[in-house]
XYZ file of C-alpha atoms in Angstrom:
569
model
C -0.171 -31.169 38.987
C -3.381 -31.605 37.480
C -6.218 -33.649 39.267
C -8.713 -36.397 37.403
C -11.514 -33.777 36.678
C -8.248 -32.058 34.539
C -7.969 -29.095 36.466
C -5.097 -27.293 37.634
C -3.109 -27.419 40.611
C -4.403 -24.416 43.293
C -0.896 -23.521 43.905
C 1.436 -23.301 41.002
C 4.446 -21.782 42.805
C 5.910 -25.696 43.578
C 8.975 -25.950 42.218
C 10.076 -29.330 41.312
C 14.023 -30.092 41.302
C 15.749 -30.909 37.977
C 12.700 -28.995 36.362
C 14.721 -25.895 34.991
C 12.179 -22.980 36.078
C 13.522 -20.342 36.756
C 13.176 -19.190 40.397
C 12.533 -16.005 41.803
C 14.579 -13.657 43.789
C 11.964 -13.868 46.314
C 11.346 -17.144 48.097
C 7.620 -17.783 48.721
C 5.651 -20.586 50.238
C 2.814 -22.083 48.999
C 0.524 -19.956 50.681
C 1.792 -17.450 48.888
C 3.722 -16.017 51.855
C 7.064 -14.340 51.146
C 9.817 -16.237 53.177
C 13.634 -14.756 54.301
C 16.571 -15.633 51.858
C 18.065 -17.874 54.520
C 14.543 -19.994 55.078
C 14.486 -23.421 53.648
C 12.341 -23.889 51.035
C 8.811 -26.150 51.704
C 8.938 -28.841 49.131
C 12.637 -28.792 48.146
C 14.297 -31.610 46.457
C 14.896 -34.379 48.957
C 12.961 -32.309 52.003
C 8.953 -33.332 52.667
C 6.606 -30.762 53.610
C 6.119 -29.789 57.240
C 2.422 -31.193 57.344
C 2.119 -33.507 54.157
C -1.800 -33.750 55.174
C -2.598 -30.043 54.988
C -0.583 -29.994 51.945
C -2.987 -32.103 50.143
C -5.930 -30.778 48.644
C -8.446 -30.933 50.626
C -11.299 -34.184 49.173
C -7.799 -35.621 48.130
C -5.992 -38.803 49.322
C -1.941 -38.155 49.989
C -0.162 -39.789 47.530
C 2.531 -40.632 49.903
C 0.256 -42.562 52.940
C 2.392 -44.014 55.233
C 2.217 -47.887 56.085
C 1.858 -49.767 58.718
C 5.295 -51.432 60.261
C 4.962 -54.979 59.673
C 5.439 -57.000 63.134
C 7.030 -60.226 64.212
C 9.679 -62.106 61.590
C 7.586 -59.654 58.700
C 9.631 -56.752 60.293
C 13.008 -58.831 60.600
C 12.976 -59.434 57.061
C 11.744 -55.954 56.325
C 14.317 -54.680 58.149
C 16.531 -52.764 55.416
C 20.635 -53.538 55.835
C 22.382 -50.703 57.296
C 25.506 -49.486 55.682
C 27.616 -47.024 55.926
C 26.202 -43.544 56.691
C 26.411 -41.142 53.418
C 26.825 -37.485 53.587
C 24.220 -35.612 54.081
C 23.211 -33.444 50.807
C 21.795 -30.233 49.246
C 18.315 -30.096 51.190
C 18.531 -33.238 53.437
C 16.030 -33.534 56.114
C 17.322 -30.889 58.906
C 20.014 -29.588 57.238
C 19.195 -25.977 55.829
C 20.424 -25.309 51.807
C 22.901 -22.410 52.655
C 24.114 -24.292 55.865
C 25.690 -27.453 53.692
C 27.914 -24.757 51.779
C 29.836 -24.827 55.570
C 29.683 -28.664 56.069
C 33.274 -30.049 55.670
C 33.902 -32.165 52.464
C 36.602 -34.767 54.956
C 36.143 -38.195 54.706
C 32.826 -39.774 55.611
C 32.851 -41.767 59.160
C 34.514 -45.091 58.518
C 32.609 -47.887 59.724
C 34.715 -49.674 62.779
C 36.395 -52.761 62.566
C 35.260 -55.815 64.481
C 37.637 -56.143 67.014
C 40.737 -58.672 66.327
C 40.598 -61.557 68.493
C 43.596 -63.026 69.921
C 45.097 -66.796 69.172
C 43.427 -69.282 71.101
C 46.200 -71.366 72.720
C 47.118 -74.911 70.640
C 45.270 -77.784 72.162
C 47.326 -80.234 73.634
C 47.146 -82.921 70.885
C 47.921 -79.847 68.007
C 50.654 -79.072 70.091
C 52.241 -82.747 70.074
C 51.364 -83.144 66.328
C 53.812 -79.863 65.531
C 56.627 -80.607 67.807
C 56.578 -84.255 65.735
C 56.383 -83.181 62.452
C 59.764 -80.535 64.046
C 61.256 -83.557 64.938
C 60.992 -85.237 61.683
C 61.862 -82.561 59.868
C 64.824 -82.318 61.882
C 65.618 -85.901 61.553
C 65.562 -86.001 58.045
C 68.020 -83.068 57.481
C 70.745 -84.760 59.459
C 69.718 -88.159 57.768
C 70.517 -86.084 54.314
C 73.763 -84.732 55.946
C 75.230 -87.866 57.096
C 74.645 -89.029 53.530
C 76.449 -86.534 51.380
C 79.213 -86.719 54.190
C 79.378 -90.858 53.939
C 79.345 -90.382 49.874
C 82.102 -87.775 50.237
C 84.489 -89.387 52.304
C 83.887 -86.378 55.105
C 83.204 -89.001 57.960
C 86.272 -90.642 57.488
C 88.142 -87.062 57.459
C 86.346 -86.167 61.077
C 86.977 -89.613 62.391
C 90.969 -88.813 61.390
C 91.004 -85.689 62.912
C 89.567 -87.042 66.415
C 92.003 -89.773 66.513
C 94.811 -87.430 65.681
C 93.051 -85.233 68.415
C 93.067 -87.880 70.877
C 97.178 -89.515 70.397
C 97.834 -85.571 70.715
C 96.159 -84.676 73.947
C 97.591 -88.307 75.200
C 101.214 -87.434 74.344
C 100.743 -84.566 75.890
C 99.693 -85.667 78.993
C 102.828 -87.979 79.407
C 106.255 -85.705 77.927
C 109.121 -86.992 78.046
C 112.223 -85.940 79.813
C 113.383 -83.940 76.559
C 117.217 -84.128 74.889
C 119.293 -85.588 75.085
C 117.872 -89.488 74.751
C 118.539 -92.390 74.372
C 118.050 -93.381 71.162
C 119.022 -97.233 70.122
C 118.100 -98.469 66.479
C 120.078 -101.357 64.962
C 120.936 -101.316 61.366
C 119.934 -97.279 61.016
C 118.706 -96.264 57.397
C 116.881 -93.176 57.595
C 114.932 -90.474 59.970
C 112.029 -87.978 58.363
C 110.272 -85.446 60.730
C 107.018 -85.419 61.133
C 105.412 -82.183 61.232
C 103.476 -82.507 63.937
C 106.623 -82.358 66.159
C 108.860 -85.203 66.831
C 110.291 -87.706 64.453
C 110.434 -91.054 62.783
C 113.188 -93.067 62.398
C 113.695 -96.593 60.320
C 116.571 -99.115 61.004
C 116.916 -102.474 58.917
C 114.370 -104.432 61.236
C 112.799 -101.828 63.418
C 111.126 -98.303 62.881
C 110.552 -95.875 66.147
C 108.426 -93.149 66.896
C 109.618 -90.104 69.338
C 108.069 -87.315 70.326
C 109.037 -83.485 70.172
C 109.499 -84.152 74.322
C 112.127 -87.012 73.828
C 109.338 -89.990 74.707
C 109.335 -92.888 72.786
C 106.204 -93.788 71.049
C 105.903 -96.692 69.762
C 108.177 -99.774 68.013
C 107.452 -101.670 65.251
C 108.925 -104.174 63.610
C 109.031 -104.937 59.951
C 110.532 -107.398 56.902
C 111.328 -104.746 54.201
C 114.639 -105.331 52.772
C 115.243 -101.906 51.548
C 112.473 -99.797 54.199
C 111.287 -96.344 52.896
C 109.165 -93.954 54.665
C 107.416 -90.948 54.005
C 105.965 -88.473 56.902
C 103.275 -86.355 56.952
C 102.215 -84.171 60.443
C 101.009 -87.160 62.440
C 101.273 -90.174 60.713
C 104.201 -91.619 58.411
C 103.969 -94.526 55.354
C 106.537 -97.445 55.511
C 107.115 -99.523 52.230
C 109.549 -101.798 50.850
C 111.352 -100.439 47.718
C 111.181 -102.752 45.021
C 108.690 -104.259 47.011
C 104.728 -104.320 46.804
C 103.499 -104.137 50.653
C 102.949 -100.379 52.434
C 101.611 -99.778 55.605
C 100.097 -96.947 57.087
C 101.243 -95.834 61.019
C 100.213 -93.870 63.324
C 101.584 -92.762 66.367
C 99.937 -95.081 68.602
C 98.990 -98.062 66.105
C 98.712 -99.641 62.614
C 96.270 -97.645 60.599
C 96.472 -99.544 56.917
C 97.847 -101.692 55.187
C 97.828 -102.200 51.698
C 99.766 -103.994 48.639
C 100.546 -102.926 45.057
C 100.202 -105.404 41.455
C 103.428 -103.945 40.665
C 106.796 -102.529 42.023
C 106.803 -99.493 44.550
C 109.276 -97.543 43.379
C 108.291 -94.948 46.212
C 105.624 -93.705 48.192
C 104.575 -89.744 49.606
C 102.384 -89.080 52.543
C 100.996 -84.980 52.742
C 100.279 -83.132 55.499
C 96.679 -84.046 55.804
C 97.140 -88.234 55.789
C 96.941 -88.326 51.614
C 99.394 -91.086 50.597
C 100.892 -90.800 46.857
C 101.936 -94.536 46.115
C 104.108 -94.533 42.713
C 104.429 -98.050 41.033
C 106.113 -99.310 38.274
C 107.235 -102.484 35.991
C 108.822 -102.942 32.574
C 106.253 -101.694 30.547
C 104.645 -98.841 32.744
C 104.724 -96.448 35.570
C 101.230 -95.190 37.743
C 100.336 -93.002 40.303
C 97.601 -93.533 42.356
C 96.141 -91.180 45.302
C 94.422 -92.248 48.371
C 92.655 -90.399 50.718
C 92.993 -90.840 54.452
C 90.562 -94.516 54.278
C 93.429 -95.803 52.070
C 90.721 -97.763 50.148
C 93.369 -98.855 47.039
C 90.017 -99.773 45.187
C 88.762 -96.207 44.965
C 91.994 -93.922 44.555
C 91.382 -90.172 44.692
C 93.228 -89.817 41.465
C 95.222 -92.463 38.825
C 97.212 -91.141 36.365
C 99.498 -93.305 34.053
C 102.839 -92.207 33.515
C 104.241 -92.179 29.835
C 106.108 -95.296 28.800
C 109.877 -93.579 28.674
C 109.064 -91.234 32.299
C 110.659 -92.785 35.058
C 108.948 -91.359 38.345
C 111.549 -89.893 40.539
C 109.755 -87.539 43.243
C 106.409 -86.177 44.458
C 105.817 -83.390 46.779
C 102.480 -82.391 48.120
C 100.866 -78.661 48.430
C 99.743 -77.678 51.636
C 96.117 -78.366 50.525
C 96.524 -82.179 50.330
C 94.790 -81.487 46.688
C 97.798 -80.710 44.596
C 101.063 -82.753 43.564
C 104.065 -82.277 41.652
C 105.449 -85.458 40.193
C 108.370 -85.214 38.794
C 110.112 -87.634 36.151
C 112.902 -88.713 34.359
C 113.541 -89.254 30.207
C 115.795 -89.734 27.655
C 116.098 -87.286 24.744
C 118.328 -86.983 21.522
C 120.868 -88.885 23.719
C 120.772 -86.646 26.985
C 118.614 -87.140 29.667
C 115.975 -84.701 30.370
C 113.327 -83.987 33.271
C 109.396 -83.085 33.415
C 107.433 -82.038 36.022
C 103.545 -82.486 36.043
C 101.454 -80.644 37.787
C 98.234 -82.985 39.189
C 95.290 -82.135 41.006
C 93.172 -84.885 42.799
C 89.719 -84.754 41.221
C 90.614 -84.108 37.818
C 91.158 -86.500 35.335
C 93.712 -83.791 33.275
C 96.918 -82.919 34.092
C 97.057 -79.302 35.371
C 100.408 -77.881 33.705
C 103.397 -79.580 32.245
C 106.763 -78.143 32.576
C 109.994 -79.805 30.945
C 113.658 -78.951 30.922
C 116.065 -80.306 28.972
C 119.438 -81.540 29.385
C 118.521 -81.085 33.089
C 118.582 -84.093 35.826
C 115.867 -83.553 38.660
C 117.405 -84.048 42.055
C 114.610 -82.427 44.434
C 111.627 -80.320 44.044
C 108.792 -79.179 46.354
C 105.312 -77.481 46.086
C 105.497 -74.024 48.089
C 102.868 -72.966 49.681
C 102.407 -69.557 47.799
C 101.361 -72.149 45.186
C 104.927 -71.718 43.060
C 107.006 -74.556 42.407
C 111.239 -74.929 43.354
C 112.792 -77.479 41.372
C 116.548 -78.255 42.229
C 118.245 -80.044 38.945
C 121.945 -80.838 38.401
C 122.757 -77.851 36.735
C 120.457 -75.028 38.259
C 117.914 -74.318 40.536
C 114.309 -73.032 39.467
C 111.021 -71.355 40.337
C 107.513 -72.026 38.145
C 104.203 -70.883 39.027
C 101.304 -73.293 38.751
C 100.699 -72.523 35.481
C 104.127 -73.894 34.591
C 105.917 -70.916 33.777
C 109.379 -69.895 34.959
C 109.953 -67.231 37.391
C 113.269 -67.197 38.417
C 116.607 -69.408 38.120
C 119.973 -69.533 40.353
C 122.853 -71.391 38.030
C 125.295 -73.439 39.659
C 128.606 -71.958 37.736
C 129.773 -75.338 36.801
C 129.650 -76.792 40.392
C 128.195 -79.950 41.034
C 125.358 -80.123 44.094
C 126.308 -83.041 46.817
C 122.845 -82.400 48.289
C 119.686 -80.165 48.735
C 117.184 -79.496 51.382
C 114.370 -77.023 52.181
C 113.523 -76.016 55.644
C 112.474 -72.427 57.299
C 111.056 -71.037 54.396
C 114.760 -71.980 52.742
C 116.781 -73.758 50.630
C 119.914 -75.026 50.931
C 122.166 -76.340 48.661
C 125.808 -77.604 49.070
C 128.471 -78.288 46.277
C 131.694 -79.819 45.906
C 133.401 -82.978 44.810
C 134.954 -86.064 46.011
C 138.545 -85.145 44.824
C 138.273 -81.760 46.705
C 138.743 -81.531 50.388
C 136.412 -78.571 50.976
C 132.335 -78.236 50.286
C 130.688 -74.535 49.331
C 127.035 -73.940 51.111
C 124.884 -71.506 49.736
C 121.379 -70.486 51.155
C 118.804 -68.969 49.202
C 115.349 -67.760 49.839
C 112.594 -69.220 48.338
C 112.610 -66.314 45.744
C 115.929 -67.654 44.746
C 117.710 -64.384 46.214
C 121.163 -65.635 47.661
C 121.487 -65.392 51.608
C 125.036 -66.082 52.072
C 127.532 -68.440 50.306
C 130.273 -69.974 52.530
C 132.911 -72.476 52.113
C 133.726 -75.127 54.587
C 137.134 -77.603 54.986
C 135.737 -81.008 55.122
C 135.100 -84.228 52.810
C 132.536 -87.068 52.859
C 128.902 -87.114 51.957
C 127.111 -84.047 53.755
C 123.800 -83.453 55.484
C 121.794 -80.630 56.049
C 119.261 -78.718 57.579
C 117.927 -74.792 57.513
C 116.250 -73.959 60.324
C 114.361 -70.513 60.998
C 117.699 -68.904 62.887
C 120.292 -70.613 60.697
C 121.617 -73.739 58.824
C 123.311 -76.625 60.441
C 125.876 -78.703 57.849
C 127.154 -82.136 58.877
C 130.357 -83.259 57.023
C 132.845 -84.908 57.395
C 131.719 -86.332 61.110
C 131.457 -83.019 62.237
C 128.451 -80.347 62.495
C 128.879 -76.795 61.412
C 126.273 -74.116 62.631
C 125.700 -71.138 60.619
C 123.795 -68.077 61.363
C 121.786 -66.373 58.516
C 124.093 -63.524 57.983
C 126.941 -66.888 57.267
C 128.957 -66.628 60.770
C 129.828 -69.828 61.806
C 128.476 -69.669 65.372
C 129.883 -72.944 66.696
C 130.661 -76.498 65.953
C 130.157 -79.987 67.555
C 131.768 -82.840 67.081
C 130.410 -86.149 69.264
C 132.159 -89.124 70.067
C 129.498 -91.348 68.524
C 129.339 -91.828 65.006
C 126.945 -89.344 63.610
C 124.011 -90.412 61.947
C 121.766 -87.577 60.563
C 120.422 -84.372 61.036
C 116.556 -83.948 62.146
C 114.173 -80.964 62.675
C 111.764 -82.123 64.963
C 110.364 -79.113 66.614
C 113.612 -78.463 67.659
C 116.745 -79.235 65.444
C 118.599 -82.651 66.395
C 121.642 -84.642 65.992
C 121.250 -88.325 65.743
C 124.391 -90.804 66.809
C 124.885 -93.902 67.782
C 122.916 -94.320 71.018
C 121.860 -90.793 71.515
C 119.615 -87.442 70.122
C 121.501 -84.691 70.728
C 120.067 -81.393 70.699
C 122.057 -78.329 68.409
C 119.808 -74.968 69.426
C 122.220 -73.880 71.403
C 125.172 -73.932 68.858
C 123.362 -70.793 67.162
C 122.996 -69.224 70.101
C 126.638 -68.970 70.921
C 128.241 -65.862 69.833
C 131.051 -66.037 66.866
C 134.306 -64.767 68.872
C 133.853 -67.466 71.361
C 132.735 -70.122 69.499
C 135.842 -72.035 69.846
C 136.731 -71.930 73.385
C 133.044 -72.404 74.754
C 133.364 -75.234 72.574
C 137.231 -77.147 74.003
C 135.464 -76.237 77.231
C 132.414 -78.090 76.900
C 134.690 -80.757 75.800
C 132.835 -81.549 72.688
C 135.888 -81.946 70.771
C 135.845 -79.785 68.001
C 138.118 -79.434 65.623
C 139.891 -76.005 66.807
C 139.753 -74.751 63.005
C 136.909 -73.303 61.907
C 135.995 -73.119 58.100
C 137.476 -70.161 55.908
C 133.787 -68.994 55.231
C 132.807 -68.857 58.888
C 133.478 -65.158 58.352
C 130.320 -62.787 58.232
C 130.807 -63.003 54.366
C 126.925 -62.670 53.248
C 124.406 -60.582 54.441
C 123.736 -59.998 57.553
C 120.468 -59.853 59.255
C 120.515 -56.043 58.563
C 120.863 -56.698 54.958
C 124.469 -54.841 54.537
C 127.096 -56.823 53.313
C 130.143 -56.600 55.344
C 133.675 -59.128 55.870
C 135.392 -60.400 59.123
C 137.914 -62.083 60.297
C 136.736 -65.784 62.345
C 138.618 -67.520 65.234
C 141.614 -68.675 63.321
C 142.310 -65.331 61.652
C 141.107 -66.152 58.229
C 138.978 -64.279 56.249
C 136.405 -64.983 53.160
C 134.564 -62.473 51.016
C 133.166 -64.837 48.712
C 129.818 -64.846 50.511
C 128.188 -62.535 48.412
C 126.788 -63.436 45.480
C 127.147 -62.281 41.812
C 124.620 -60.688 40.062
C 124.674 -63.710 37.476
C 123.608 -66.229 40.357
C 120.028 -65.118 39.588
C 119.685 -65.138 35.902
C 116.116 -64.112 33.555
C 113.694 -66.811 33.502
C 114.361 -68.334 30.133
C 111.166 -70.150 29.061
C 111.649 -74.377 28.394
C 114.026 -74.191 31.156
């Protein structure tokens, strides 16, 4: 480094970093004195000298003078920010040159954190503010709720279910004494179960509600002149056919009532409290749905029947949604039958089916969501889409009656110039259980139960089991009046309910005698099919002689009973 006067530098052994001069093997310092290998050298890059005043040349200032440290707010604002410490590099102040080839090369010293304070506790008023704006919140969900419930109808549904509830807990608390009753209805017409347990029964002035413990209800009078009714589990429809007043009843009061602009031809209450009122005059026929409000201004469904359908039926599904109605019409000179399918909440009809040259007599929606439609000629299963499954043909014989029960149907044929009626039960596949024949005339009644059918004819009841033995018979001194499942399968007669469990529950052999013993004055001769002429419960099919030494083999069926599905029915 060269002074003012232009001459040169005493020493000229300083090596200056980044310069590119080559160094020596040797190390000296600038007093020329040789220094070890492992010394630091005076004057490296980044490193001051020992003494930077007897460095300098002597007459010569230092370049590098230190300052004076300011004092007071001057040094606060002097004061340099402190970051981060850096690694130390090649030739830092105490730090030999060969010694930093050792230092680590890890991560420099992270600078700590500030420690995390905790939550200062809510303030009394911030506290009360939240749990308000909770409770409003709150509030307004279950505001929202109870709307889309009222604008759905749900209220009404819960409000049915707690006063169903409530006339069950209530009947429950006060049974009767069981069966036989006492049962007295003037002018009788006709009994449906309801299937709840117990049963409903309608005279010509009076209707009467008794439970599945033999209590009586409730009586209620009424000024139909031809009384319907209609049951569902725990409430029942009455209506005047021809007519255009219905009422709705419970089992404890009056729940609607309700009147039509033209004639009820009939009405059908499901399950659930849905009521199905069918109307009709000289130019058209409609169907109209209400849900369990029986508001007849909003109807769950309308559907206008074509002009030349007469309305005969309608049967419910299990899910209080879906209907079969089932009509009547003339074709080409023969009358035919069609069954729509309807759905409440659509405007469309679901599926159409339609057989010709084929009266409907009964039908029903089965839960399984398949359809059984009994006509005058044959018997037949659809599925929802409309589509036959399976048929059982009658052979020619005319059905007297039809009725579905236990997961069965039964169906009896004969005629009023023969002194003898055939009863076949089939499964709700249409596979034949038994078939057997029984000696009596008059208009029959029926009704499968879980263990076995019970067949009144001819003022007389037969019990069968399900393999077809004829287990026992009764026949009462009253006039019989009908046959009723309700919980517990029931004989109705002038005066009295009579109770028929145990009939099944007598063995075959003995059937007769237990029965002249009892005194119930049966017949003494017991039906030529009372033989075990079907299957049996173990599915074989096997023949027997009954009580009066007759036998039948006619109980099982022919293959032909069950014939293809053949599509148009």
């Amino acid at each position: 480094m060269a002074d003012k006067k232009g001459k040169k530098p005493k020493h000229t052994n300083l090596v200056v970093p980044g310069s590119g001069t080559k160094k020596e093997d040797t190390e000296k310092d600038r007093m020329g004195r040789t220094l070890p290998a492992d010394a630091p050298v005076p004057g490296a890059a980044g490193q001051a000298p020992p003494d930077a005043e007897a460095a300098a040349t002597p007459g010569e200032k230092p370049e590098n003078k230190p300052k004076k440290k300011p004092k007071g707010k001057a040094a606060a604002k002097a004061q340099p920010v402190r970051g981060p410490a850096a690694p130390a590099g090649p030739g830092a102040e105490g730090t030999p040159p060969a010694a930093q080839d050792d230092v680590d090369d890890g991560p420099p010293k992270a600078v700590p954190l500030p420690k995390k304070r905790g939550k200062k506790p809510l303030s009394p008023v911030r506290r009360k503010r939240r749990r308000r704006r909770i409770q409003a919140l709150v509030l307004a969900v279950l505001v929202l709720l109870a709307f889309v419930a009222y604008s759905n109808g749900l209220h009404l549904t819960v409000a049915t279910q707690i006063a169903d509830g409530y006339d069950s807990l209530r009947i429950a608390l006060r049974p009767g004494d069981g069966f036989p009753m006492d049962f007295s209805l003037p002018g009788f017409v006709k009994t449906q179960a309801l299937g709840g347990g117990g049963f409903v029964a309608v005279g010509e002035k009076e209707a009467t509600f008794i439970s599945s413990s033999g209590a009586a209800l409730r009586t209620l009078q009424h000024n139909y002149y031809a009384p319907g009714i209609s049951t569902g589990k725990t409430r029942a429809v009455l209506y005047g056919i021809g007519g255009r007043q219905y009422t709705v009843e419970g089992r404890s009061n009056t729940l609607a009532t309700g009147t039509t602009d033209q004639d009820i031809l009939f009405c059908t209450m499901s399950s659930g409290g849905r009521l199905a009122v069918v109307t009709a005059s000289r130019h058209r026929a409609v169907l109209q749905i209400y849900g369990t409000s029986y508001d007849a201004t909003d109807p769950l469904l309308r559907y206008d029947i074509v002009d030349d359908h007469l309305p005969v039926l309608a049967a419910f599904h299990s899910d209080n949604r879906n209907l079969v109605l089932g009509c009547v019409s003339a074709s080409g000179g023969a009358l035919g039958s069609t069954l729509y399918l309807l759905r409440t909440g659509r405007d469309a009809v679901v599926a159409t089916i339609r057989a010709e040259d084929a009266v409907l007599l009964n039908a029903a929606y089965l839960d399984n969501n398949r359809i059984l439609a009994v006509y005058d000629s044959y018997t037949a299963l659809y599925n929802n889409r409309g589509e036959e499954v399976a048929r059982y043909s009658y052979g020619g014989r005319s059905p007297l009656t039809s009725q579905f029960g236990g997961g069965m149907l039964t169906l009896v044929f004969g005629a009023s110039s023969q002194e003898s009626m055939q009863t076949v039960l089939l499964r709700e596949s249409l596979e034949t259980v038994f078939e057997v024949q029984c000696e009596a005339i008059g208009t029959p009644s029926v009704l499968p139960v879980k263990d076995g059918v019970f067949l009144l004819a001819g003022g007389e009841v037969y019990a069968y089991t399900l393999g077809g033995a004829l287990a026992d018979t009764l026949q009462p001194q009253q006039r019989p009046l009908a046959l009723v499942n309700a919980g517990q399968p029931l004989l109705l007669v002038v005066g009295r309910a009579l109770p028929l469990a145990e009939l099944l529950q007598t063995q075959p052999a003995s059937s007769a005698a237990q029965s002249a013993e009892s005194g119930s004055g049966s017949t003494g001769s017991a039906p030529a099919g009372s033989a075990d002429s079907g299957l049996d419960d173990s599915g074989d099919t096997s023949s027997s002689e009954d009580a009066s030494g007759t036998a039948d083999t006619s109980g099982s069926s022919t293959p032909d009973d069950i014939s293809p599905a053949a599509p148009g029915g």
